[in-house]
């Protein structure tokens, strides 16, 4: 019987390893950025085309590589970071496995140009599917310039499973932010399709957070600092007033490496207990520094999962430090060194007594009287062509100019003119003729018990309103033109660059629902019109929910994107549990629910109502 076990060729082994190391374009971005940082670069430029599917290019001014190192770095298990197994417990670099570049080279076309400082010429290498196709000596700048083109060109099945450009771009931005946040001393630039998304100059930690997430973050975060024998903790936490319903701005960094830790996240949540609304999540940017021999990061290829030797101690220290920082924020107001001096009271006026302002009135002032008693409406031509004259009381006579009472002469003639009132108060539901509902009762401001022609129903008011709004918004976007109300004063809302990119992606769909935008600028959005179903106070809430939903949902086609927007708007604007409804509002809600195409399930597949029958009631009381 012949032997059946054999060694795999190197290019096959590399493609297998690439399945874990390179899951999507964002994985390549992460590896290349970390290599640039390990090379002590101070300026890193990331260039992306077509969400990384066509090109991922990283240019740095690091130490560069020699001709031999440039060729050897694409071999499996070739690394400059460690020498033996003991080094795994004393890691100070991002990479150490020696698999990333070999895995990338197995599934892409790579061009690398590199030169060490002090050398006159550098090296350029072309690699395609793990095979070096060309190597030459060229003049180039100090550092390394790596271009990864046509990712997964030789594995079409993997390429077909990549998501839309918008989704893949968001993953790339996430990886870029995680690296940039932990290295505020490095200048980072991100360009996507010839458009600059980020330009982050070097600075301190707070400046880097504000540059990444927008100016609004500056007033929302408070510092945290704690230093013990087992942990040095620095960073910022978001004030309890700005907690979100979705997880988004939670960042843990351990020894300058981004990690995910549900256990430590629970510690932060415990510190916020009683200070935030139920169901919301606090934001934080926490940087932990622990001894390298007390942490194991060699668990997963992404290196985002770690193990601590003393997790319980870290949990208690973290919870106590966050509580202490929150306590200082609640008791001592923060000092703002960037306060506008023009708003402060001048010292010369500090001790002066406060008096009522003096108002002088000119009794002889008449705004309708012109100089030299000239009135353009009193010439002969104007008199002959005037449609009203004589005894008409609505026409002011010239001889009454000097008397202010004449200005109101004839106003009584306007008493019978019909006045069109602008109704500012908007009911939750439009009033319509009720034919379906016989009677209804609200239970605990959450459920509606109603008696209809077809039986008795117990309806969940929030889920029912979700279904009604969902079908309305979906119809507005896909079928008919939505109505919009113009704002008297446009509203400006600040967002981070990533959030603005999401809003730009769904701008057309939002305009289909009734939103009107004056501007989507670098860090803010100006809204000039909103749908008639919402009010001004709900704009930021709606956009925040939309952004969070868009980050989490995977949009495969245009309809799924429209569906997501409709669901998000319905979830945000639906009446909440605890809202008291009048009888008319209850009946209209029920009427609109049973006019929907789907009446039993909410947009999120939750049961909206149940039928109350005599049999069910008898079963509850165990009677017949």
Coordinates of C-alpha atoms in Angstrom, one line a residue:
X1 CA 0.0 0.0 0.0
X2 CA 1.5 3.3 -1.1
X3 CA 2.0 6.3 1.3
X4 CA -0.7 8.9 1.2
X5 CA 0.7 11.7 3.4
X6 CA 2.7 14.3 1.7
X7 CA 4.1 17.8 2.3
X8 CA 2.1 20.6 0.7
X9 CA 3.9 23.0 -1.7
X10 CA 4.9 26.3 -0.3
X11 CA 2.4 28.3 -2.4
X12 CA -0.5 26.1 -1.3
X13 CA 0.6 26.4 2.4
X14 CA 0.7 30.1 2.0
X15 CA -2.8 30.3 0.5
X16 CA -4.1 28.2 3.4
X17 CA -2.4 30.5 6.0
X18 CA -3.8 33.5 4.1
X19 CA -7.3 32.3 4.9
X20 CA -6.7 33.2 8.6
X21 CA -4.4 36.1 8.3
X22 CA -6.1 37.9 5.4
X23 CA -9.8 37.8 5.8
X24 CA -10.6 41.0 3.8
X25 CA -8.7 44.2 2.6
X26 CA -8.8 45.6 6.1
X27 CA -6.5 42.8 7.2
X28 CA -3.8 43.8 4.7
X29 CA -4.1 47.4 5.8
X30 CA -3.6 46.4 9.4
X31 CA -0.5 44.3 8.7
X32 CA 1.2 46.9 6.5
X33 CA 0.5 49.8 8.9
X34 CA 1.9 47.7 11.8
X35 CA 5.0 46.9 9.8
X36 CA 5.6 50.6 9.1
X37 CA 5.2 51.4 12.8
X38 CA 7.7 48.6 13.7
X39 CA 10.1 50.2 11.3
X40 CA 10.0 53.4 13.4
X41 CA 8.2 55.5 10.7
X42 CA 7.1 59.0 11.6
X43 CA 5.0 59.6 8.5
X44 CA 2.7 57.0 7.1
X45 CA 0.5 57.4 4.0
X46 CA -2.2 54.9 3.2
X47 CA -3.7 54.9 -0.3
X48 CA -6.8 52.9 -1.1
X49 CA -8.7 52.3 -4.4
X50 CA -12.0 50.6 -4.7
X51 CA -12.1 49.7 -1.0
X52 CA -8.8 48.0 -1.2
X53 CA -9.8 45.5 -3.9
X54 CA -7.8 47.2 -6.6
X55 CA -5.0 48.8 -4.5
X56 CA -3.7 49.1 -1.0
X57 CA -0.5 51.1 -0.8
X58 CA 1.4 52.1 2.4
X59 CA 4.3 54.6 2.1
X60 CA 6.5 55.2 5.2
X61 CA 9.8 56.8 6.1
X62 CA 11.0 54.0 8.4
X63 CA 14.3 52.3 8.5
X64 CA 13.8 50.4 5.2
X65 CA 15.3 47.1 4.3
X66 CA 18.4 45.8 2.6
X67 CA 18.2 43.8 -0.7
X68 CA 18.4 40.5 1.2
X69 CA 15.8 41.4 3.8
X70 CA 13.4 42.7 1.1
X71 CA 13.5 39.3 -0.6
X72 CA 13.4 37.3 2.6
X73 CA 10.5 39.1 4.2
X74 CA 8.1 37.3 1.9
X75 CA 9.1 33.8 3.1
X76 CA 7.0 32.0 5.7
X77 CA 8.1 32.3 9.3
X78 CA 10.7 35.0 8.4
X79 CA 10.7 37.8 11.0
X80 CA 13.0 40.4 12.5
X81 CA 10.9 40.7 15.7
X82 CA 11.9 37.6 17.6
X83 CA 14.8 35.1 17.8
X84 CA 13.6 32.4 20.2
X85 CA 10.5 31.2 22.1
X86 CA 11.4 33.3 25.1
X87 CA 10.9 36.5 23.1
X88 CA 7.2 35.7 22.9
X89 CA 6.9 36.7 26.5
X90 CA 8.7 40.0 26.0
X91 CA 7.1 41.5 22.9
X92 CA 7.4 45.2 22.1
X93 CA 6.5 45.1 18.4
X94 CA 3.2 44.7 16.6
X95 CA 4.2 41.7 14.5
X96 CA 6.2 38.6 15.4
X97 CA 4.7 35.6 13.6
X98 CA 6.4 36.1 10.2
X99 CA 3.3 35.0 8.3
X100 CA 1.6 38.2 7.2
X101 CA 3.7 39.2 4.2
X102 CA 4.0 35.6 2.9
X103 CA 0.2 35.2 3.2
X104 CA -0.5 38.5 1.4
X105 CA 2.0 37.6 -1.4
X106 CA 0.2 34.3 -2.0
X107 CA -3.1 36.0 -2.9
X108 CA -2.1 39.3 -4.5
X109 CA 0.3 41.1 -6.8
X110 CA 2.9 43.1 -4.8
X111 CA 5.3 45.8 -5.7
X112 CA 7.7 46.8 -3.0
X113 CA 10.3 49.6 -3.1
X114 CA 12.6 50.0 -0.1
X115 CA 15.9 51.6 0.9
X116 CA 17.9 51.8 4.2
X117 CA 19.2 55.2 5.4
X118 CA 22.7 55.8 4.2
X119 CA 22.4 53.7 1.0
X120 CA 22.5 55.3 -2.4
X121 CA 20.1 52.9 -4.1
X122 CA 17.2 50.8 -3.0
X123 CA 15.5 47.6 -4.1
X124 CA 12.3 47.0 -6.0
X125 CA 10.6 43.6 -6.0
X126 CA 7.6 42.3 -8.0
X127 CA 5.7 39.3 -6.6
X128 CA 2.7 37.5 -8.0
X129 CA 1.1 34.5 -6.2
X130 CA 4.2 33.9 -4.0
X131 CA 6.5 34.0 -7.0
X132 CA 9.1 36.7 -7.4
X133 CA 8.8 37.8 -11.0
X134 CA 11.4 40.6 -11.0
X135 CA 13.9 42.2 -8.7
X136 CA 16.0 45.3 -9.5
X137 CA 18.1 48.1 -8.0
X138 CA 16.5 51.5 -8.3
X139 CA 16.8 55.0 -6.8
X140 CA 14.1 55.5 -4.2
X141 CA 13.4 57.4 -1.0
X142 CA 14.3 56.2 2.4
X143 CA 11.8 53.8 3.9
X144 CA 9.4 51.4 2.3
X145 CA 6.6 51.7 -0.3
X146 CA 4.5 48.6 -0.5
X147 CA 1.6 48.3 -3.1
X148 CA -0.8 45.3 -2.9
X149 CA -2.8 45.1 -6.1
X150 CA -5.8 42.9 -7.1
X151 CA -6.3 41.2 -3.8
X152 CA -7.6 37.5 -4.2
X153 CA -6.9 37.6 -7.9
X154 CA -6.1 33.9 -7.9
X155 CA -8.9 32.9 -5.5
X156 CA -12.0 34.2 -7.2
X157 CA -14.3 32.5 -4.7
X158 CA -12.8 34.6 -1.9
X159 CA -13.1 37.7 -3.9
X160 CA -16.7 37.1 -4.7
X161 CA -17.5 36.8 -1.0
X162 CA -16.2 40.3 -0.2
X163 CA -18.9 42.8 0.7
X164 CA -19.8 46.1 -1.0
X165 CA -17.2 48.8 -1.3
X166 CA -19.0 50.8 1.4
X167 CA -18.8 48.0 3.9
X168 CA -15.1 47.1 3.1
X169 CA -14.2 50.8 3.3
X170 CA -15.7 51.0 6.8
X171 CA -13.6 48.1 7.9
X172 CA -10.5 49.7 6.5
X173 CA -11.3 52.9 8.3
X174 CA -11.8 51.0 11.6
X175 CA -8.4 49.4 11.3
X176 CA -6.8 52.7 10.4
X177 CA -8.4 54.4 13.4
X178 CA -7.3 51.7 15.8
X179 CA -3.7 52.1 14.7
X180 CA -3.7 55.9 14.6
X181 CA -5.3 56.3 18.0
X182 CA -2.5 54.4 19.8
X183 CA 0.3 56.3 18.0
X184 CA -0.5 60.1 18.3
X185 CA 3.2 60.9 17.6
X186 CA 3.0 59.6 14.0
X187 CA 1.6 61.6 11.1
X188 CA -1.1 59.5 9.3
X189 CA -2.8 60.2 6.0
X190 CA -5.6 58.1 4.4
X191 CA -6.7 58.6 0.8
X192 CA -9.5 56.7 -0.8
X193 CA -10.1 56.9 -4.5
X194 CA -8.1 60.1 -4.8
X195 CA -10.0 61.7 -1.9
X196 CA -8.4 62.5 1.4
X197 CA -10.4 61.1 4.3
X198 CA -7.9 61.6 7.2
X199 CA -4.9 63.8 7.7
X200 CA -3.8 63.4 11.3
X201 CA -0.8 65.5 12.3
X202 CA 1.3 64.4 15.2
X203 CA 0.2 65.7 18.7
X204 CA -0.9 64.5 22.1
X205 CA -3.5 61.8 22.8
X206 CA -6.5 64.1 23.2
X207 CA -5.7 65.9 20.0
X208 CA -5.6 62.7 18.1
X209 CA -9.0 61.5 19.4
X210 CA -10.5 64.9 18.5
X211 CA -9.0 64.8 15.0
X212 CA -10.3 61.3 14.4
X213 CA -13.8 61.7 15.8
X214 CA -14.5 65.4 15.3
X215 CA -14.5 68.5 17.4
X216 CA -17.7 67.5 19.3
X217 CA -15.6 64.9 21.1
X218 CA -13.5 67.5 22.9
X219 CA -16.3 68.5 25.2
X220 CA -17.6 65.0 25.7
X221 CA -14.6 63.2 27.2
X222 CA -12.9 63.4 30.6
X223 CA -9.4 62.2 31.4
X224 CA -8.6 59.1 33.5
X225 CA -5.3 58.2 35.1
X226 CA -4.2 55.4 37.5
X227 CA -0.8 53.9 38.2
X228 CA -0.2 50.8 40.2
X229 CA 2.5 48.0 40.3
X230 CA 0.4 45.8 38.0
X231 CA -1.2 48.4 35.7
X232 CA -0.7 51.9 34.3
X233 CA -4.0 53.3 33.1
X234 CA -4.4 56.4 31.0
X235 CA -7.0 57.7 28.5
X236 CA -10.4 59.2 28.4
X237 CA -14.0 58.2 29.1
X238 CA -17.1 59.7 27.5
X239 CA -19.4 61.6 29.9
X240 CA -22.5 59.7 31.0
X241 CA -24.7 62.2 29.2
X242 CA -23.4 61.0 25.8
X243 CA -23.7 57.2 26.2
X244 CA -25.2 55.5 23.1
X245 CA -27.6 52.6 22.6
X246 CA -25.1 50.9 20.3
X247 CA -21.5 49.9 20.9
X248 CA -19.2 52.0 18.8
X249 CA -16.7 54.2 20.6
X250 CA -15.2 51.5 22.9
X251 CA -11.4 51.2 22.6
X252 CA -9.1 49.1 24.7
X253 CA -5.4 49.3 24.0
X254 CA -2.9 47.1 25.9
X255 CA 0.8 47.8 25.5
X256 CA -0.1 49.9 22.4
X257 CA -2.1 47.2 20.8
X258 CA -5.9 47.2 20.2
X259 CA -7.8 44.4 21.9
X260 CA -11.3 43.2 22.5
X261 CA -12.2 42.2 26.1
X262 CA -15.8 41.7 27.2
X263 CA -14.5 41.1 30.7
X264 CA -12.9 44.6 31.0
X265 CA -15.8 46.2 29.2
X266 CA -18.0 44.8 31.9
X267 CA -15.8 46.6 34.5
X268 CA -16.4 49.9 32.8
X269 CA -20.1 49.3 32.5
X270 CA -20.2 48.5 36.3
X271 CA -18.5 51.8 37.0
X272 CA -21.2 53.7 35.0
X273 CA -24.0 51.9 36.9
X274 CA -26.6 54.4 38.0
X275 CA -25.2 57.2 35.9
X276 CA -26.4 56.2 32.4
X277 CA -29.7 55.2 30.9
X278 CA -30.6 51.5 30.9
X279 CA -29.6 49.8 27.7
X280 CA -26.9 52.3 26.7
X281 CA -23.2 51.8 26.4
X282 CA -20.4 54.1 27.6
X283 CA -17.7 55.3 25.3
X284 CA -14.0 55.1 26.3
X285 CA -10.5 55.3 25.0
X286 CA -8.5 53.4 27.6
X287 CA -4.7 52.7 27.3
X288 CA -3.4 49.9 29.6
X289 CA 0.2 49.2 30.1
X290 CA 1.1 45.9 31.8
X291 CA 4.3 43.9 32.2
X292 CA 4.9 41.9 29.0
X293 CA 5.4 38.7 31.0
X294 CA 1.8 38.9 32.4
X295 CA 0.0 38.9 29.1
X296 CA -0.3 36.4 26.2
X297 CA -1.2 37.8 22.8
X298 CA -0.3 34.7 20.8
X299 CA -3.8 33.4 20.7
X300 CA -5.4 34.5 17.4
X301 CA -3.8 35.7 14.1
X302 CA -5.6 39.1 14.5
X303 CA -4.0 39.5 17.9
X304 CA -7.1 41.2 19.3
X305 CA -7.7 38.5 21.8
X306 CA -5.4 38.4 24.8
X307 CA -5.0 36.6 28.1
X308 CA -4.0 38.3 31.4
X309 CA -2.4 36.5 34.4
X310 CA -4.3 38.7 36.8
X311 CA -7.7 39.5 35.2
X312 CA -9.6 40.0 38.5
X313 CA -7.1 42.5 39.8
X314 CA -7.2 44.5 36.5
X315 CA -11.0 44.4 36.6
X316 CA -11.2 46.0 40.1
X317 CA -8.5 48.6 39.3
X318 CA -10.3 49.6 36.1
X319 CA -13.7 49.8 37.7
X320 CA -12.4 51.9 40.6
X321 CA -10.4 54.2 38.3
X322 CA -13.4 54.9 36.1
X323 CA -15.6 55.6 39.1
X324 CA -13.0 57.9 40.6
X325 CA -12.8 59.9 37.3
X326 CA -16.6 60.1 37.0
X327 CA -16.8 61.3 40.6
X328 CA -14.3 64.1 39.9
X329 CA -16.3 65.1 36.8
X330 CA -19.6 65.3 38.8
X331 CA -18.1 67.3 41.7
X332 CA -15.4 69.5 40.2
X333 CA -16.2 71.4 36.9
X334 CA -13.6 71.0 34.2
X335 CA -11.3 73.9 33.4
X336 CA -11.5 74.9 29.8
X337 CA -8.3 76.6 28.7
X338 CA -9.7 77.3 25.3
X339 CA -12.6 79.5 26.5
X340 CA -13.3 82.5 24.4
X341 CA -12.0 85.6 26.3
X342 CA -14.6 87.8 24.5
X343 CA -17.3 86.1 26.6
X344 CA -15.8 86.9 29.9
X345 CA -16.9 90.0 32.0
X346 CA -14.2 92.7 31.8
X347 CA -12.5 93.5 35.1
X348 CA -13.6 97.2 34.9
X349 CA -17.3 96.1 35.0
X350 CA -17.0 93.4 37.6
X351 CA -17.8 95.5 40.7
X352 CA -20.3 98.0 39.0
X353 CA -23.9 97.8 40.3
X354 CA -26.5 96.3 37.9
X355 CA -29.1 98.9 36.9
X356 CA -32.1 98.7 34.5
X357 CA -31.3 99.9 31.0
X358 CA -32.6 103.4 30.2
X359 CA -34.9 103.6 27.2
X360 CA -35.6 106.8 25.4
X361 CA -38.6 107.1 23.0
X362 CA -39.0 109.8 20.4
X363 CA -42.8 110.5 20.4
X364 CA -42.5 112.4 17.1
X365 CA -40.9 109.6 15.1
X366 CA -43.0 108.4 12.2
X367 CA -41.5 105.7 10.0
X368 CA -44.0 106.5 7.3
X369 CA -43.0 110.1 7.0
X370 CA -40.3 111.0 4.5
X371 CA -38.0 114.0 4.3
X372 CA -39.3 117.2 2.8
X373 CA -42.8 115.7 3.1
X374 CA -42.3 113.9 -0.2
X375 CA -44.6 111.0 -0.7
X376 CA -44.1 109.1 -4.0
X377 CA -47.7 107.8 -3.7
X378 CA -49.2 111.3 -3.6
X379 CA -48.3 112.4 -7.1
X380 CA -51.1 113.0 -9.6
X381 CA -50.3 109.9 -11.6
X382 CA -50.5 107.7 -8.6
X383 CA -53.7 109.3 -7.5
X384 CA -55.4 108.7 -10.8
X385 CA -54.3 105.1 -11.1
X386 CA -55.1 104.2 -7.4
X387 CA -57.7 101.5 -7.3
X388 CA -59.1 102.7 -4.0
X389 CA -59.9 106.4 -3.1
X390 CA -62.5 108.6 -1.4
X391 CA -64.1 107.4 1.7
X392 CA -62.3 104.0 1.8
X393 CA -61.2 103.8 5.5
X394 CA -58.3 101.5 4.6
X395 CA -56.5 104.3 2.7
X396 CA -54.5 106.7 4.9
X397 CA -55.0 110.4 4.2
X398 CA -52.1 112.7 4.0
X399 CA -53.5 115.1 6.6
X400 CA -53.3 112.4 9.2
X401 CA -49.6 111.9 8.9
X402 CA -48.7 113.7 12.1
X403 CA -51.1 111.7 14.3
X404 CA -49.8 108.3 15.2
X405 CA -53.4 107.1 15.8
X406 CA -54.0 107.5 12.0
X407 CA -51.6 104.6 11.4
X408 CA -54.2 102.3 12.9
X409 CA -57.2 104.0 11.2
X410 CA -59.4 101.5 9.4
X411 CA -57.9 98.5 11.1
X412 CA -61.4 97.5 12.2
X413 CA -62.2 96.7 8.5
X414 CA -59.8 93.7 8.8
X415 CA -61.7 92.1 11.6
X416 CA -63.8 90.0 9.2
X417 CA -60.8 88.8 7.1
X418 CA -60.3 85.1 7.5
X419 CA -57.0 84.1 9.2
X420 CA -55.2 80.9 8.2
X421 CA -53.4 79.5 11.3
X422 CA -50.2 77.5 11.0
X423 CA -50.8 74.6 13.3
X424 CA -47.5 74.0 15.1
X425 CA -48.6 71.2 17.3
X426 CA -48.5 67.9 15.5
X427 CA -50.4 64.9 16.8
X428 CA -48.8 61.5 16.9
X429 CA -51.3 60.2 14.4
X430 CA -53.4 61.8 11.7
X431 CA -57.1 61.9 12.5
X432 CA -59.2 59.8 10.2
X433 CA -62.7 58.3 10.1
X434 CA -62.8 55.3 12.4
X435 CA -64.8 52.3 11.2
X436 CA -62.8 49.4 12.5
X437 CA -62.4 50.0 16.3
X438 CA -65.4 49.7 18.6
X439 CA -63.6 50.6 21.8
X440 CA -60.0 50.5 23.1
X441 CA -58.1 50.8 26.5
X442 CA -54.4 51.5 27.2
X443 CA -52.8 49.2 29.7
X444 CA -49.7 50.5 31.6
X445 CA -49.0 52.9 28.7
X446 CA -47.5 49.9 26.8
X447 CA -50.4 47.8 25.5
X448 CA -53.7 48.6 23.8
X449 CA -56.6 46.3 24.5
X450 CA -59.2 46.8 21.8
X451 CA -62.5 45.3 20.6
X452 CA -62.7 45.0 16.8
X453 CA -65.2 43.6 14.4
X454 CA -63.2 40.4 14.2
X455 CA -62.5 39.9 18.0
X456 CA -60.5 41.3 20.9
X457 CA -56.8 42.0 20.6
X458 CA -53.9 42.9 22.9
X459 CA -51.5 45.1 20.8
X460 CA -48.0 46.2 21.7
X461 CA -48.2 49.9 20.8
X462 CA -44.4 50.4 20.1
X463 CA -44.1 47.4 17.8
X464 CA -47.4 48.4 16.1
X465 CA -46.2 51.9 15.4
X466 CA -42.9 50.5 14.1
X467 CA -44.7 48.5 11.5
X468 CA -46.9 51.5 10.5
X469 CA -43.9 53.8 10.1
X470 CA -41.7 51.2 8.4
X471 CA -44.2 50.7 5.6
X472 CA -44.7 54.5 5.2
X473 CA -41.0 55.2 5.0
X474 CA -40.4 52.3 2.6
X475 CA -43.2 53.5 0.3
X476 CA -41.9 57.1 0.4
X477 CA -38.4 56.0 -0.7
X478 CA -39.4 53.4 -3.3
X479 CA -42.8 54.4 -4.6
X480 CA -43.9 58.0 -4.0
X481 CA -42.3 61.3 -3.2
X482 CA -42.2 62.2 0.5
X483 CA -43.4 65.5 1.9
X484 CA -40.9 67.7 3.6
X485 CA -41.1 70.7 6.0
X486 CA -38.6 73.5 5.6
X487 CA -36.8 74.6 8.7
X488 CA -36.9 78.4 9.5
X489 CA -33.4 78.1 10.8
X490 CA -31.2 75.3 9.4
X491 CA -29.6 73.0 12.0
X492 CA -25.9 72.2 12.0
X493 CA -24.8 68.9 13.6
X494 CA -21.1 67.9 14.1
X495 CA -19.9 64.4 13.0
X496 CA -16.7 62.5 12.6
X497 CA -15.3 61.9 9.1
X498 CA -16.3 58.3 9.2
X499 CA -19.9 59.2 10.2
X500 CA -20.0 61.8 7.5
X501 CA -19.0 59.2 4.9
X502 CA -21.9 57.0 6.0
X503 CA -24.3 60.0 5.7
X504 CA -23.0 60.8 2.2
X505 CA -23.5 57.2 1.2
X506 CA -27.2 57.3 2.1
X507 CA -27.8 61.0 1.3
X508 CA -30.1 60.3 -1.7
X509 CA -32.2 57.8 0.3
X510 CA -32.6 60.3 3.2
X511 CA -33.7 63.0 0.8
X512 CA -36.4 60.5 -0.5
X513 CA -37.8 60.3 3.0
X514 CA -38.1 64.1 3.3
X515 CA -34.7 65.3 4.6
X516 CA -33.1 68.3 2.9
X517 CA -29.4 69.1 3.2
X518 CA -27.7 72.4 2.6
X519 CA -24.2 71.1 3.2
X520 CA -22.3 67.9 4.1
X521 CA -19.0 69.6 5.0
X522 CA -15.8 68.3 6.6
X523 CA -17.1 67.9 10.1
X524 CA -20.7 68.9 10.1
X525 CA -24.1 68.5 8.4
X526 CA -26.5 71.4 7.8
X527 CA -30.1 70.2 7.6
X528 CA -32.6 72.6 6.0
X529 CA -35.7 70.3 5.8
X530 CA -37.1 67.3 7.6
X531 CA -39.9 64.8 7.1
X532 CA -43.3 65.9 8.4
X533 CA -43.3 62.9 10.7
X534 CA -40.5 64.1 12.9
X535 CA -39.6 67.3 14.7
X536 CA -36.3 69.2 15.1
X537 CA -35.3 67.7 18.4
X538 CA -35.3 64.2 16.9
X539 CA -32.9 65.0 14.0
X540 CA -29.7 64.1 15.8
X541 CA -31.3 61.0 17.4
X542 CA -32.4 59.8 14.0
X543 CA -29.0 60.3 12.4
X544 CA -27.2 58.7 15.3
X545 CA -29.3 55.6 15.1
X546 CA -29.0 55.5 11.3
X547 CA -25.2 55.6 11.5
X548 CA -25.0 52.9 14.1
X549 CA -27.4 50.6 12.2
X550 CA -25.5 51.2 9.0
X551 CA -22.2 50.2 10.7
X552 CA -23.6 47.0 11.9
X553 CA -25.8 45.9 9.0
X554 CA -24.3 44.4 5.8
X555 CA -25.8 45.9 2.7
X556 CA -25.6 43.6 -0.3
X557 CA -27.8 45.6 -2.7
X558 CA -29.6 48.9 -3.0
X559 CA -32.9 47.5 -1.7
X560 CA -31.3 46.1 1.5
X561 CA -29.9 49.6 2.1
X562 CA -33.4 51.2 1.6
X563 CA -34.9 48.6 3.9
X564 CA -32.3 49.3 6.6
X565 CA -33.0 53.0 6.5
X566 CA -36.7 52.5 6.8
X567 CA -36.3 50.1 9.7
X568 CA -33.9 52.5 11.5
X569 CA -36.2 55.4 11.1
X570 CA -39.2 53.4 12.2
X571 CA -37.4 52.1 15.3
X572 CA -36.2 55.6 16.3
X573 CA -39.5 57.5 15.7
X574 CA -42.0 54.9 17.0
X575 CA -43.8 55.8 20.2
X576 CA -42.0 54.6 23.2
X577 CA -43.3 52.4 26.0
X578 CA -44.7 54.7 28.7
X579 CA -46.3 57.1 26.2
X580 CA -49.9 57.8 27.1
X581 CA -52.2 57.9 24.1
X582 CA -55.6 59.5 23.8
X583 CA -58.6 57.3 22.6
X584 CA -58.4 58.8 19.2
X585 CA -54.7 58.2 18.9
X586 CA -55.2 54.6 20.0
X587 CA -57.9 54.0 17.5
X588 CA -56.0 55.6 14.6
X589 CA -52.9 53.5 15.4
X590 CA -55.0 50.3 15.3
X591 CA -56.7 51.4 12.1
X592 CA -53.3 52.1 10.4
X593 CA -51.9 48.9 11.7
X594 CA -54.6 46.7 10.1
X595 CA -54.2 48.7 6.8
X596 CA -50.5 47.5 6.6
X597 CA -49.5 44.7 4.3
X598 CA -48.1 42.8 7.2
X599 CA -49.9 43.2 10.5
X600 CA -48.7 40.3 12.7
X601 CA -44.9 41.0 12.8
X602 CA -42.8 44.2 13.4
X603 CA -40.0 45.1 10.9
X604 CA -37.7 43.1 13.2
X605 CA -39.9 40.0 13.2
X606 CA -41.4 40.5 16.7
X607 CA -45.0 39.6 17.4
X608 CA -47.2 42.7 17.4
X609 CA -50.5 41.5 18.9
X610 CA -52.3 38.5 20.3
X611 CA -55.9 37.5 20.1
X612 CA -57.8 37.4 23.4
X613 CA -60.4 34.6 23.3
X614 CA -62.8 33.3 25.9
X615 CA -60.9 30.0 25.8
X616 CA -57.6 31.7 26.7
X617 CA -59.3 33.5 29.6
X618 CA -60.9 30.3 30.9
X619 CA -57.5 28.7 30.7
X620 CA -55.9 31.4 32.8
X621 CA -58.5 31.0 35.5
X622 CA -58.7 27.3 35.1
X623 CA -62.4 27.4 34.5
X624 CA -64.7 26.0 31.8

